[in-house]
Tab-separated table of C-alpha atoms in Angstrom:
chain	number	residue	atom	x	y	z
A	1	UNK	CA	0.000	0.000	0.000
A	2	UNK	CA	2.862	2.245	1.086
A	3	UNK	CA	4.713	1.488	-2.214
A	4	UNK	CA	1.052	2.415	-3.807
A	5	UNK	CA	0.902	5.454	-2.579
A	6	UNK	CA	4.845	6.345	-2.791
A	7	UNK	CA	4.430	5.880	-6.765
A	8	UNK	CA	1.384	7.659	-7.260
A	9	UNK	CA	3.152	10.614	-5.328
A	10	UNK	CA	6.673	10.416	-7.752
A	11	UNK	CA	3.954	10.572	-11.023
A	12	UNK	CA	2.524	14.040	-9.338
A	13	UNK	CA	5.936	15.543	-8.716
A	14	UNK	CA	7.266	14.516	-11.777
A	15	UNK	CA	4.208	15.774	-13.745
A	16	UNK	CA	4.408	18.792	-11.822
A	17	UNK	CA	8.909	18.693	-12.573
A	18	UNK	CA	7.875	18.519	-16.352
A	19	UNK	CA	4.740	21.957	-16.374
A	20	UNK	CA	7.641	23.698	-14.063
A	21	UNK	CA	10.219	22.968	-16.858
A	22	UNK	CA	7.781	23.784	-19.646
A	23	UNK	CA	6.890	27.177	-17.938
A	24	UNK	CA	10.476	28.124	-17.555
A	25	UNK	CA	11.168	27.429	-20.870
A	26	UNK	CA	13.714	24.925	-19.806
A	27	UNK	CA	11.967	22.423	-22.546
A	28	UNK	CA	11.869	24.768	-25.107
A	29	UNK	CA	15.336	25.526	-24.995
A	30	UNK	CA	16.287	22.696	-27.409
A	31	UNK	CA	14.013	23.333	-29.792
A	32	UNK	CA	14.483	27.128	-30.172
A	33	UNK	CA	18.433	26.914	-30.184
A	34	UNK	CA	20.182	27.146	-33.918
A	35	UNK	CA	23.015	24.884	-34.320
A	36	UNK	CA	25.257	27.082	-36.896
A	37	UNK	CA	28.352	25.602	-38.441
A	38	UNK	CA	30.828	28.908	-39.394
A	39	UNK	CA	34.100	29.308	-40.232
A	40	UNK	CA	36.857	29.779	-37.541
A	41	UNK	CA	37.504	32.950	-38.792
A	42	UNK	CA	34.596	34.496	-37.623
A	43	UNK	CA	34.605	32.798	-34.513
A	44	UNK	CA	38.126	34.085	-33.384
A	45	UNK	CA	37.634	37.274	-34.567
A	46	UNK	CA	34.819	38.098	-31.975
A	47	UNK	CA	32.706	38.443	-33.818
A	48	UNK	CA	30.095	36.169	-32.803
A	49	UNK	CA	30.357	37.093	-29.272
A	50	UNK	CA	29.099	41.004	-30.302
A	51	UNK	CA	26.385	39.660	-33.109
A	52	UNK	CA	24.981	36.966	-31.331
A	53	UNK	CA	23.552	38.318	-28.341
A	54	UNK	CA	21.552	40.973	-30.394
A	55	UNK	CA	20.070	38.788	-32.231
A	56	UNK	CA	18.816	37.226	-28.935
A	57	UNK	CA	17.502	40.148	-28.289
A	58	UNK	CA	15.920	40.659	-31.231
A	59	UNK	CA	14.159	37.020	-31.373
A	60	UNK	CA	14.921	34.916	-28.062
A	61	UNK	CA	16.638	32.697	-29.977
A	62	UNK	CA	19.839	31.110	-28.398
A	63	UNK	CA	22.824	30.221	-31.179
A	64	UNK	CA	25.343	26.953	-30.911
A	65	UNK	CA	28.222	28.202	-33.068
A	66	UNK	CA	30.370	24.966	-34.090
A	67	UNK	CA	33.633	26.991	-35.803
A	68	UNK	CA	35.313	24.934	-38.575
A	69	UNK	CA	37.247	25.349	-41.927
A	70	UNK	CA	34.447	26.484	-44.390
A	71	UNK	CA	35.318	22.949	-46.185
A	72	UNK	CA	33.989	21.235	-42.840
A	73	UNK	CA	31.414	23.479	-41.952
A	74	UNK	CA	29.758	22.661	-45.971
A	75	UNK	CA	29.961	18.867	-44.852
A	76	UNK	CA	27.948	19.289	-41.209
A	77	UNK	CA	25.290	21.037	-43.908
A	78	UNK	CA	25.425	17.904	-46.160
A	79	UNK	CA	25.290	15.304	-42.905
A	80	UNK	CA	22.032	17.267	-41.555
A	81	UNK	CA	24.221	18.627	-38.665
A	82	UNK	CA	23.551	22.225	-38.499
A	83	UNK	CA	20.348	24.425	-39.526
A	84	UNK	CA	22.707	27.043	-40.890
A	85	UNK	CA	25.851	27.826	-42.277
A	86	UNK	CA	28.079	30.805	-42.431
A	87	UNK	CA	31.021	30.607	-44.087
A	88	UNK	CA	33.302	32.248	-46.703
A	89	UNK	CA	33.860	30.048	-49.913
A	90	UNK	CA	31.505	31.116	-52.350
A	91	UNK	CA	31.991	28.638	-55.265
A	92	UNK	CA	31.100	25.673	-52.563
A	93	UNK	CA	28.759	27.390	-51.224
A	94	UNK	CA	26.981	27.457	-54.773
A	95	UNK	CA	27.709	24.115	-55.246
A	96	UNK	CA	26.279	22.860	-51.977
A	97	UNK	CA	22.552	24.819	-52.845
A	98	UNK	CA	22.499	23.021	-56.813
A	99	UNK	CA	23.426	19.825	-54.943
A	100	UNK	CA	20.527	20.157	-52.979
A	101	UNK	CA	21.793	20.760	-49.388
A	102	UNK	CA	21.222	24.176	-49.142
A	103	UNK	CA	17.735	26.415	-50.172
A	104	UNK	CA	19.752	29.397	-50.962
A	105	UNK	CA	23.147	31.395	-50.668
A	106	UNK	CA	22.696	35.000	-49.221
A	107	UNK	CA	25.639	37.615	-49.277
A	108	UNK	CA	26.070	38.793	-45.457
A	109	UNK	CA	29.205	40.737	-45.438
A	110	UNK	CA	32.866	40.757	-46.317
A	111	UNK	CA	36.617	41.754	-45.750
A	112	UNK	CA	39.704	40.900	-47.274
A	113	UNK	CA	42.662	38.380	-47.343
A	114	UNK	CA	46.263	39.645	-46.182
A	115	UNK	CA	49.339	38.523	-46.010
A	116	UNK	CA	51.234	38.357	-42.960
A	117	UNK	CA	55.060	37.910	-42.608
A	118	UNK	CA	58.080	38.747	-40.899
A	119	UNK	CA	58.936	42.647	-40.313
A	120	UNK	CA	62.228	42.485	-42.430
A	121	UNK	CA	60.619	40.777	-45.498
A	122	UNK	CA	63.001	38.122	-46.127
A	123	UNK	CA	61.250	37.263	-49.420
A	124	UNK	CA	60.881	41.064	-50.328
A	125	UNK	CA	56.950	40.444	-50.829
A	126	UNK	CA	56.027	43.786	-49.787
A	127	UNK	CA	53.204	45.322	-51.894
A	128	UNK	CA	49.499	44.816	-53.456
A	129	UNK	CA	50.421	42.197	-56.426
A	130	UNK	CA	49.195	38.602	-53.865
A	131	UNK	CA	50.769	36.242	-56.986
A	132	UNK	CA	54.004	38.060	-57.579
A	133	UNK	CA	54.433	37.573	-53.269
A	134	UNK	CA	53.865	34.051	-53.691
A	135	UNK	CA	55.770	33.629	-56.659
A	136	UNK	CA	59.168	35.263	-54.292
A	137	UNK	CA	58.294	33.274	-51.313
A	138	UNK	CA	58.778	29.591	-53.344
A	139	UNK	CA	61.779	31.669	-55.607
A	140	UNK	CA	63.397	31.772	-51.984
A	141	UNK	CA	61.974	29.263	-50.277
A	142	UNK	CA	60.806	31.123	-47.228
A	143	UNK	CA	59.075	29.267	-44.572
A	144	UNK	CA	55.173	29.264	-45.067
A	145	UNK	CA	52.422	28.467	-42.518
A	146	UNK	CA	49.403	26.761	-45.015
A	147	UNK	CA	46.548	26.357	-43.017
A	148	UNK	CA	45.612	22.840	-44.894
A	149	UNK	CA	42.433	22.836	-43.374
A	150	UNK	CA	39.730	22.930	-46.362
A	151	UNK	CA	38.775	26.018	-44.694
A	152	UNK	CA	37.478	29.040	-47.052
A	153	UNK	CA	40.866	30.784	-46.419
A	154	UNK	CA	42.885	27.544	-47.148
A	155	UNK	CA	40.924	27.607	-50.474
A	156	UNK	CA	41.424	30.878	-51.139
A	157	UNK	CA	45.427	30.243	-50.821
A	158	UNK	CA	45.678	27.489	-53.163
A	159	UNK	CA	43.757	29.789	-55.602
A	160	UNK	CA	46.537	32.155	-55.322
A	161	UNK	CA	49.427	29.598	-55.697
A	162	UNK	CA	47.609	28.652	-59.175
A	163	UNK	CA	47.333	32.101	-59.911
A	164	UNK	CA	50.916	32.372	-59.095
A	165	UNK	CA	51.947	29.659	-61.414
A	166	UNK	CA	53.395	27.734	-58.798
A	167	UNK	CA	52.600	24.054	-58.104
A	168	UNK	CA	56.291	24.046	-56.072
A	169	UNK	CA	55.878	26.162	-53.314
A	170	UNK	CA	59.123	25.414	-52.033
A	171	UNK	CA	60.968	23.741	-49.058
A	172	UNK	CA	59.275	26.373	-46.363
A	173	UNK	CA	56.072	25.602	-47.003
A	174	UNK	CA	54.303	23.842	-43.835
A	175	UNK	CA	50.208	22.580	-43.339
A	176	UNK	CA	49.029	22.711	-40.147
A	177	UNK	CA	45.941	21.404	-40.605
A	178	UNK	CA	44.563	24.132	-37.898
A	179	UNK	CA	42.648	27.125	-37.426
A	180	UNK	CA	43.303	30.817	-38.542
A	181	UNK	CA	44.840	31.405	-34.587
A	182	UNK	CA	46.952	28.612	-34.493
A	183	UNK	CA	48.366	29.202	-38.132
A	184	UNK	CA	48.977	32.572	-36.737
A	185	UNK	CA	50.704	31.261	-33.540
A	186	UNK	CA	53.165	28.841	-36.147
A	187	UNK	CA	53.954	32.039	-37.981
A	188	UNK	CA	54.820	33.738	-35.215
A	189	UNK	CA	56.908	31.458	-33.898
A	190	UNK	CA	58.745	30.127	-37.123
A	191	UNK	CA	58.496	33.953	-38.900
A	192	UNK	CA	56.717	32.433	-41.466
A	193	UNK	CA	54.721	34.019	-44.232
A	194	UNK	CA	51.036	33.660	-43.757
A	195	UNK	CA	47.493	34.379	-45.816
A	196	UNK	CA	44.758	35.375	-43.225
A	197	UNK	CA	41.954	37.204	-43.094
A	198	UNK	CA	41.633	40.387	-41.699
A	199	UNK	CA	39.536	39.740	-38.837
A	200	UNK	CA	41.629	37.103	-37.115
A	201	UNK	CA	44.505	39.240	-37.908
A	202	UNK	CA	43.554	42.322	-36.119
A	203	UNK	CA	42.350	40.331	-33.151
A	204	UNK	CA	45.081	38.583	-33.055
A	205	UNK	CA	47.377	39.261	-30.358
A	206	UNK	CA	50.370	37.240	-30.512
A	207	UNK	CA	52.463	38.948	-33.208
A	208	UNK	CA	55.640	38.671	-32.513
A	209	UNK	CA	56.747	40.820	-35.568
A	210	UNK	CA	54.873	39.801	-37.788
A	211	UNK	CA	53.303	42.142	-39.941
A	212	UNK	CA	50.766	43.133	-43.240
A	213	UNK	CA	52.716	42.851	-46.131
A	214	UNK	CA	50.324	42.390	-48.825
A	215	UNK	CA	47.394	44.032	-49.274
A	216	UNK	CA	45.050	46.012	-51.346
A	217	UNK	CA	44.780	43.368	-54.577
A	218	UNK	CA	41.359	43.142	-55.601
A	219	UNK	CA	41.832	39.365	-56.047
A	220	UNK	CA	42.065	39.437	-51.785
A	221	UNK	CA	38.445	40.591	-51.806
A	222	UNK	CA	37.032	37.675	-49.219
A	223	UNK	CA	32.547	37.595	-48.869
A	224	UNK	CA	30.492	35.242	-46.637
A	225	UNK	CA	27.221	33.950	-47.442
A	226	UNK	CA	24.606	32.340	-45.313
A	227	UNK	CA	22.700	28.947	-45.968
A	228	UNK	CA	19.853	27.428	-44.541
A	229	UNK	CA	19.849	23.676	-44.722
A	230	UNK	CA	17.529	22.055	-47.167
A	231	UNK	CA	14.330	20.543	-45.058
A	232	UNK	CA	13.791	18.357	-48.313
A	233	UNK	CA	17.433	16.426	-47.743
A	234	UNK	CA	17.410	16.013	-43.753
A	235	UNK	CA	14.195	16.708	-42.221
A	236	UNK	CA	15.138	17.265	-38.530
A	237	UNK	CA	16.588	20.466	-39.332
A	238	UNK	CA	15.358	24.147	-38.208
A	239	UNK	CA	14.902	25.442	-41.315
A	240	UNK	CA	12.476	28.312	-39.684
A	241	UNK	CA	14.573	29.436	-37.029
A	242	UNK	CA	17.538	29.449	-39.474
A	243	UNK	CA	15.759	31.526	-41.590
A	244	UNK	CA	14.878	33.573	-39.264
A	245	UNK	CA	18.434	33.919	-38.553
A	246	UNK	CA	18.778	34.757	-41.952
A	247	UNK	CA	16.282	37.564	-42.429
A	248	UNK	CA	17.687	39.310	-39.235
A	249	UNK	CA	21.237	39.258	-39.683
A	250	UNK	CA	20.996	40.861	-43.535
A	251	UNK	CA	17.867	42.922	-42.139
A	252	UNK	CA	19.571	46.831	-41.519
A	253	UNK	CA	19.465	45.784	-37.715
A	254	UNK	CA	21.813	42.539	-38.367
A	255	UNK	CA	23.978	44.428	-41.416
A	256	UNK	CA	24.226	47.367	-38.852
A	257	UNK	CA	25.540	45.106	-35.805
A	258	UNK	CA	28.127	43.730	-38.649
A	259	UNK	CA	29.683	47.094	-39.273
A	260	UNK	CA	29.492	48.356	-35.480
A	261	UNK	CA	32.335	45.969	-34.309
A	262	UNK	CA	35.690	47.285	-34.781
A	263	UNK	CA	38.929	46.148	-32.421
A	264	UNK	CA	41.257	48.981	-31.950
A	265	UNK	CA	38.522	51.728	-33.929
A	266	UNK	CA	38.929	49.325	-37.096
A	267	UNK	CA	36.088	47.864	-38.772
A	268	UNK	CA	36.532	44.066	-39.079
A	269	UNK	CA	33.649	43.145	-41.566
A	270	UNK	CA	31.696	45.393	-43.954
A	271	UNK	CA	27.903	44.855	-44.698
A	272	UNK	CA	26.942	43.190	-48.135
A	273	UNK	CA	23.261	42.391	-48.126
A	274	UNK	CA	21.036	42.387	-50.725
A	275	UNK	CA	17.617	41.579	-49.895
């Protein structure tokens, strides 16, 4: 009888556990929280950490940023394993919407591609012409830091090399297989040559003396897109609430909270919406 009544009393407080839960919001929490694969890049740059809590504000909806190369971010969107992507190569992006994996590729914003090296230019790279750099760093065979990651920036860098002529990019040349920081920290340490974008460099703090040596080339011009996941390939996904991610951050509030971040007074990304 005792046992009886014991029971019936763990089915009321758990009953009453799960409408405490559900008025908290506690339950909800799962359903209303965006799982968005990105690109390092914008994750180390801070980014994130000044865009994401505004759009909180702006919709209650909580953000689980999982920061890859753009290569591996594109592959969580083919598995089903994020509701949105943000990331910065645009001919995979393309690629992954005609395949089928994503509904549709919208500009968000964009900076550039420099390259870093040593103060006292050993290679003598100094300028605006990103191919003729490359071309002097193999010529001497300066040590450089590849990121070898798939990311959008690793990409980017082979795209140069070609560009450049160069399939033999000489004995200096070193993958890392690693983020945009920890390429930076190699560089650093080895005062290697590096590509990076410009957000991770100017929130990058470990420098050593390092520096910009080549920027300016129109060819450096780096955008980021968004991407809902396609509903039609992998069900399970948010495809609302990543679209309502979407809509905000190219709506004049989101593109606005894009230029407003700066490190040092600088301006890390620049708004490129088109809605």
């Amino acid at each position: 009888m005792n046992m009886g009544l014991t029971s019936t009393g763990s089915l009321v407080r758990l009953s009453f556990l799960g409408l405490l839960l559900a008025a908290t919001g506690v339950g909800a929490w799962a359903q209303t929280t965006l799982v968005m694969a990105s690109t390092t890049s914008t994750e180390q740059s801070g980014l994130f950490g000044h865009l994401l809590p505004a759009f909180k504000a702006a919709t209650g909806l909580d953000v689980k940023v999982v920061a890859l190369g753009t290569g591996q971010a594109l592959d969580m969107g083919r598995r089903g394993d994020a509701d949105v992507l943000f990331v910065h190569d645009p001919v995979a992006e393309e690629k992954l919407v005609a395949d089928g994996f994503g509904l549709q590729r919208w500009p968000v914003m964009y900076n550039d591609f420099v390259l870093i090296g040593p103060g006292n230019d050993p290679a003598q790279v100094r300028g605006k012409d990103i191919a003729q750099a490359l071309q002097k760093i193999a010529q001497t065979q300066a040590a450089f830091v590849s990121r070898g990651d798939k990311s959008g920036t690793h990409a980017a860098e082979l795209r140069y090399w070609s560009m450049a002529g160069m399939t033999n990019m000489g004995v200096g040349y070193k993958a890392c297989g690693c983020g945009m920081g920890p390429a930076l920290n190699m560089a650093a340490s080895m005062g290697a040559y590096v590509l990076a974008d410009r957000g991770t460099w100017l929130s990058f703090k470990n420098r050593a003396d390092l520096a910009v040596l080549v920027q300016g080339d129109e060819r450096l011009f780096n955008p980021y897109g968004v991407i809902a996941v396609n509903p039609a390939k992998h069900p399970h996904v948010k495809v609302k609430e990543a679209q309502r991610f979407i809509d905000w951050v190219t709506s004049p509030a989101g593109q606005a909270n894009i230029a407003a971040y700066k490190i040092g007074g600088e301006q890390l990304f620049f708004p490129s919406a088109k809605r």
